């Protein structure tokens, strides 16, 4: 399924060429090597396109190379609280900016309270915008380039394809149509920032935000950036639980990022609800093919069609262990023993869910549930405290991956006391397949 050693083919070369000159055309740059190059959109058959390309570029042959990108993936349940300026210090620690990544993929849960108004009411993107502003401040101020570009039309539509060089958000777009394009003078007014927002999507309280180094946008061909959401909460179709996903292609490699919030509960059998929601997210996540996708017809439509996949969020898997014994092992910092009772670890081993997926070794304390009155202490315990929920601590916040060419470099939690969850992050090194030209020697 994951074709790590694929050889270049004329068909793949044609998609690369089409994407390359489609991107240039955004800026009306239609010249290469002193000759005018125009992508003729009448090509609906890739074989015809290949023949034409062979005619135009008879002296050039495609070949591939492998480059490596550092991808930061983070997840944080913020318990319905709005971002505030003082959180910048917390984000700085969470994002581990001393080891800057090429791509930052951040998933949040409960960015709004999960109450009736927010679950069944119309989607409000205010909190998503506020989080993006704070993220941008944290990423770009560190590099001396405050991110000033205005956010246009926060993404709320499934019919969404992000043109990363032209706009910050795209929303309410009909198939084949995009909105929210800034004028040329806007690009000139705000010329530089270290990181650019590539995609952003909110569904009730689940939110994903993807950022990339500005330099990489010029270095690589990035295409088919799409989002998808799956609501599988109350009655199986409300958005208090579910996922938001981002699909994108970097050169010849497809990546997928899934931010999820699964069913809560620590009763026996609750893990089955979570397993079912995972299967529903796999089944119902779809990255629709739009009319303009004739440029990249082979872009995957489902999660498992991608080369590299990252799944993260408040997955809510608990411990098969009594509360007092769990707290004793936590006191001893015996993470190895505690993991033997971890539900998600059991499901991974037994193939109940995420068969073939990987997770790094957990060498940090459970991330949930901390007391709101004393954020250094887990909620409940013995003797019980009035007004506190009795919850056995657990590693609810997790990051998994699937596919070849991925190596996890770190897996840790941060110590922000902003919510009853601790934020978790992982840094990955991932290969991408780059197509390039090599001119034949006479």
PDB file of C-alpha atoms in Angstrom, residues 110-217:
ATOM      1  CA  UNK A 110     -12.814  21.513  23.322  1.00  0.00           C
ATOM      2  CA  UNK A 111     -11.772  24.938  22.070  1.00  0.00           C
ATOM      3  CA  UNK A 112     -15.399  25.776  22.957  1.00  0.00           C
ATOM      4  CA  UNK A 113     -17.464  24.353  25.839  1.00  0.00           C
ATOM      5  CA  UNK A 114     -19.370  21.248  24.744  1.00  0.00           C
ATOM      6  CA  UNK A 115     -22.818  22.586  25.587  1.00  0.00           C
ATOM      7  CA  UNK A 116     -26.059  22.431  23.602  1.00  0.00           C
ATOM      8  CA  UNK A 117     -25.561  25.831  21.983  1.00  0.00           C
ATOM      9  CA  UNK A 118     -22.139  24.999  20.559  1.00  0.00           C
ATOM     10  CA  UNK A 119     -22.907  21.390  19.626  1.00  0.00           C
ATOM     11  CA  UNK A 120     -26.134  21.933  17.655  1.00  0.00           C
ATOM     12  CA  UNK A 121     -25.823  25.645  16.867  1.00  0.00           C
ATOM     13  CA  UNK A 122     -24.175  27.240  13.847  1.00  0.00           C
ATOM     14  CA  UNK A 123     -20.406  26.986  13.609  1.00  0.00           C
ATOM     15  CA  UNK A 124     -18.576  29.960  15.134  1.00  0.00           C
ATOM     16  CA  UNK A 125     -14.943  30.331  14.061  1.00  0.00           C
ATOM     17  CA  UNK A 126     -14.024  33.056  16.556  1.00  0.00           C
ATOM     18  CA  UNK A 127     -12.063  30.802  18.899  1.00  0.00           C
ATOM     19  CA  UNK A 128     -10.291  29.079  16.015  1.00  0.00           C
ATOM     20  CA  UNK A 129      -9.166  32.475  14.731  1.00  0.00           C
ATOM     21  CA  UNK A 130      -7.960  33.475  18.196  1.00  0.00           C
ATOM     22  CA  UNK A 131      -5.940  30.277  18.533  1.00  0.00           C
ATOM     23  CA  UNK A 132      -4.394  30.783  15.102  1.00  0.00           C
ATOM     24  CA  UNK A 133      -3.390  34.329  15.996  1.00  0.00           C
ATOM     25  CA  UNK A 134      -1.695  33.118  19.169  1.00  0.00           C
ATOM     26  CA  UNK A 135       0.036  30.246  17.349  1.00  0.00           C
ATOM     27  CA  UNK A 136       1.279  32.613  14.670  1.00  0.00           C
ATOM     28  CA  UNK A 137       2.591  35.019  17.283  1.00  0.00           C
ATOM     29  CA  UNK A 138       4.437  32.191  19.037  1.00  0.00           C
ATOM     30  CA  UNK A 139       5.958  30.727  15.865  1.00  0.00           C
ATOM     31  CA  UNK A 140       6.891  33.949  14.135  1.00  0.00           C
ATOM     32  CA  UNK A 141       7.870  36.309  16.945  1.00  0.00           C
ATOM     33  CA  UNK A 142      10.590  33.859  17.911  1.00  0.00           C
ATOM     34  CA  UNK A 143      12.104  34.406  14.465  1.00  0.00           C
ATOM     35  CA  UNK A 144      11.676  38.173  14.481  1.00  0.00           C
ATOM     36  CA  UNK A 145       8.965  38.122  11.804  1.00  0.00           C
ATOM     37  CA  UNK A 146       5.592  38.833  13.402  1.00  0.00           C
ATOM     38  CA  UNK A 147       2.829  37.318  11.310  1.00  0.00           C
ATOM     39  CA  UNK A 148       0.673  40.228  10.198  1.00  0.00           C
ATOM     40  CA  UNK A 149      -1.246  38.882   7.219  1.00  0.00           C
ATOM     41  CA  UNK A 150      -4.974  39.217   7.930  1.00  0.00           C
ATOM     42  CA  UNK A 151      -6.960  36.008   8.238  1.00  0.00           C
ATOM     43  CA  UNK A 152      -9.578  35.781   5.550  1.00  0.00           C
ATOM     44  CA  UNK A 153     -12.733  33.680   5.727  1.00  0.00           C
ATOM     45  CA  UNK A 154     -11.966  30.967   8.322  1.00  0.00           C
ATOM     46  CA  UNK A 155     -12.471  27.511   6.821  1.00  0.00           C
ATOM     47  CA  UNK A 156     -15.854  25.998   7.574  1.00  0.00           C
ATOM     48  CA  UNK A 157     -16.740  24.141   4.389  1.00  0.00           C
ATOM     49  CA  UNK A 158     -15.982  20.606   3.305  1.00  0.00           C
ATOM     50  CA  UNK A 159     -15.817  21.860  -0.290  1.00  0.00           C
ATOM     51  CA  UNK A 160     -12.482  23.399   0.468  1.00  0.00           C
ATOM     52  CA  UNK A 161      -9.200  23.433  -1.366  1.00  0.00           C
ATOM     53  CA  UNK A 162      -6.504  25.696  -0.025  1.00  0.00           C
ATOM     54  CA  UNK A 163      -4.325  27.610  -2.468  1.00  0.00           C
ATOM     55  CA  UNK A 164      -1.439  28.185  -0.097  1.00  0.00           C
ATOM     56  CA  UNK A 165       0.389  30.855  -2.097  1.00  0.00           C
ATOM     57  CA  UNK A 166      -2.644  33.050  -2.480  1.00  0.00           C
ATOM     58  CA  UNK A 167      -4.760  33.001   0.647  1.00  0.00           C
ATOM     59  CA  UNK A 168      -4.817  32.250   4.341  1.00  0.00           C
ATOM     60  CA  UNK A 169      -8.221  30.596   4.616  1.00  0.00           C
ATOM     61  CA  UNK A 170     -10.758  29.364   2.112  1.00  0.00           C
ATOM     62  CA  UNK A 171     -14.360  28.894   3.119  1.00  0.00           C
ATOM     63  CA  UNK A 172     -17.868  28.387   1.793  1.00  0.00           C
ATOM     64  CA  UNK A 173     -16.402  27.442  -1.560  1.00  0.00           C
ATOM     65  CA  UNK A 174     -18.421  25.614  -4.142  1.00  0.00           C
ATOM     66  CA  UNK A 175     -16.578  22.857  -6.032  1.00  0.00           C
ATOM     67  CA  UNK A 176     -14.192  24.452  -8.472  1.00  0.00           C
ATOM     68  CA  UNK A 177     -14.389  27.850  -6.783  1.00  0.00           C
ATOM     69  CA  UNK A 178     -12.219  29.409  -4.103  1.00  0.00           C
ATOM     70  CA  UNK A 179     -12.673  32.577  -2.095  1.00  0.00           C
ATOM     71  CA  UNK A 180     -10.738  34.899   0.152  1.00  0.00           C
ATOM     72  CA  UNK A 181      -7.935  35.964  -2.190  1.00  0.00           C
ATOM     73  CA  UNK A 182      -5.920  38.974  -0.963  1.00  0.00           C
ATOM     74  CA  UNK A 183      -4.826  41.630  -3.431  1.00  0.00           C
ATOM     75  CA  UNK A 184      -1.253  41.869  -4.632  1.00  0.00           C
ATOM     76  CA  UNK A 185      -0.641  44.913  -2.476  1.00  0.00           C
ATOM     77  CA  UNK A 186      -1.571  42.851   0.610  1.00  0.00           C
ATOM     78  CA  UNK A 187       1.208  40.402  -0.211  1.00  0.00           C
ATOM     79  CA  UNK A 188       3.628  43.305  -0.658  1.00  0.00           C
ATOM     80  CA  UNK A 189       2.520  44.949   2.585  1.00  0.00           C
ATOM     81  CA  UNK A 190       3.115  41.779   4.623  1.00  0.00           C
ATOM     82  CA  UNK A 191       6.029  40.219   2.765  1.00  0.00           C
ATOM     83  CA  UNK A 192       7.608  37.807   5.207  1.00  0.00           C
ATOM     84  CA  UNK A 193       6.950  35.516   8.104  1.00  0.00           C
ATOM     85  CA  UNK A 194       8.876  32.473   9.183  1.00  0.00           C
ATOM     86  CA  UNK A 195       5.806  30.200   9.091  1.00  0.00           C
ATOM     87  CA  UNK A 196       2.676  30.347   6.968  1.00  0.00           C
ATOM     88  CA  UNK A 197      -0.727  28.891   7.742  1.00  0.00           C
ATOM     89  CA  UNK A 198      -1.417  26.098   5.254  1.00  0.00           C
ATOM     90  CA  UNK A 199      -4.787  24.787   6.432  1.00  0.00           C
ATOM     91  CA  UNK A 200      -7.182  25.158   9.327  1.00  0.00           C
ATOM     92  CA  UNK A 201     -10.446  23.422  10.146  1.00  0.00           C
ATOM     93  CA  UNK A 202     -12.862  23.514  13.100  1.00  0.00           C
ATOM     94  CA  UNK A 203     -15.800  21.248  13.962  1.00  0.00           C
ATOM     95  CA  UNK A 204     -17.490  22.319  17.214  1.00  0.00           C
ATOM     96  CA  UNK A 205     -14.594  21.900  19.667  1.00  0.00           C
ATOM     97  CA  UNK A 206     -12.207  19.866  17.493  1.00  0.00           C
ATOM     98  CA  UNK A 207      -9.709  22.038  15.651  1.00  0.00           C
ATOM     99  CA  UNK A 208      -6.621  21.460  13.509  1.00  0.00           C
ATOM    100  CA  UNK A 209      -4.090  24.048  12.375  1.00  0.00           C
ATOM    101  CA  UNK A 210      -1.184  23.312   9.973  1.00  0.00           C
ATOM    102  CA  UNK A 211       1.800  25.643   9.530  1.00  0.00           C
ATOM    103  CA  UNK A 212       4.842  25.379   7.282  1.00  0.00           C
ATOM    104  CA  UNK A 213       8.153  27.198   6.972  1.00  0.00           C
ATOM    105  CA  UNK A 214       7.811  29.912   4.356  1.00  0.00           C
ATOM    106  CA  UNK A 215      11.047  28.826   2.680  1.00  0.00           C
ATOM    107  CA  UNK A 216       9.592  25.377   1.972  1.00  0.00           C
ATOM    108  CA  UNK A 217       6.693  26.860   0.025  1.00  0.00           C
TER     109      UNK A 217
END
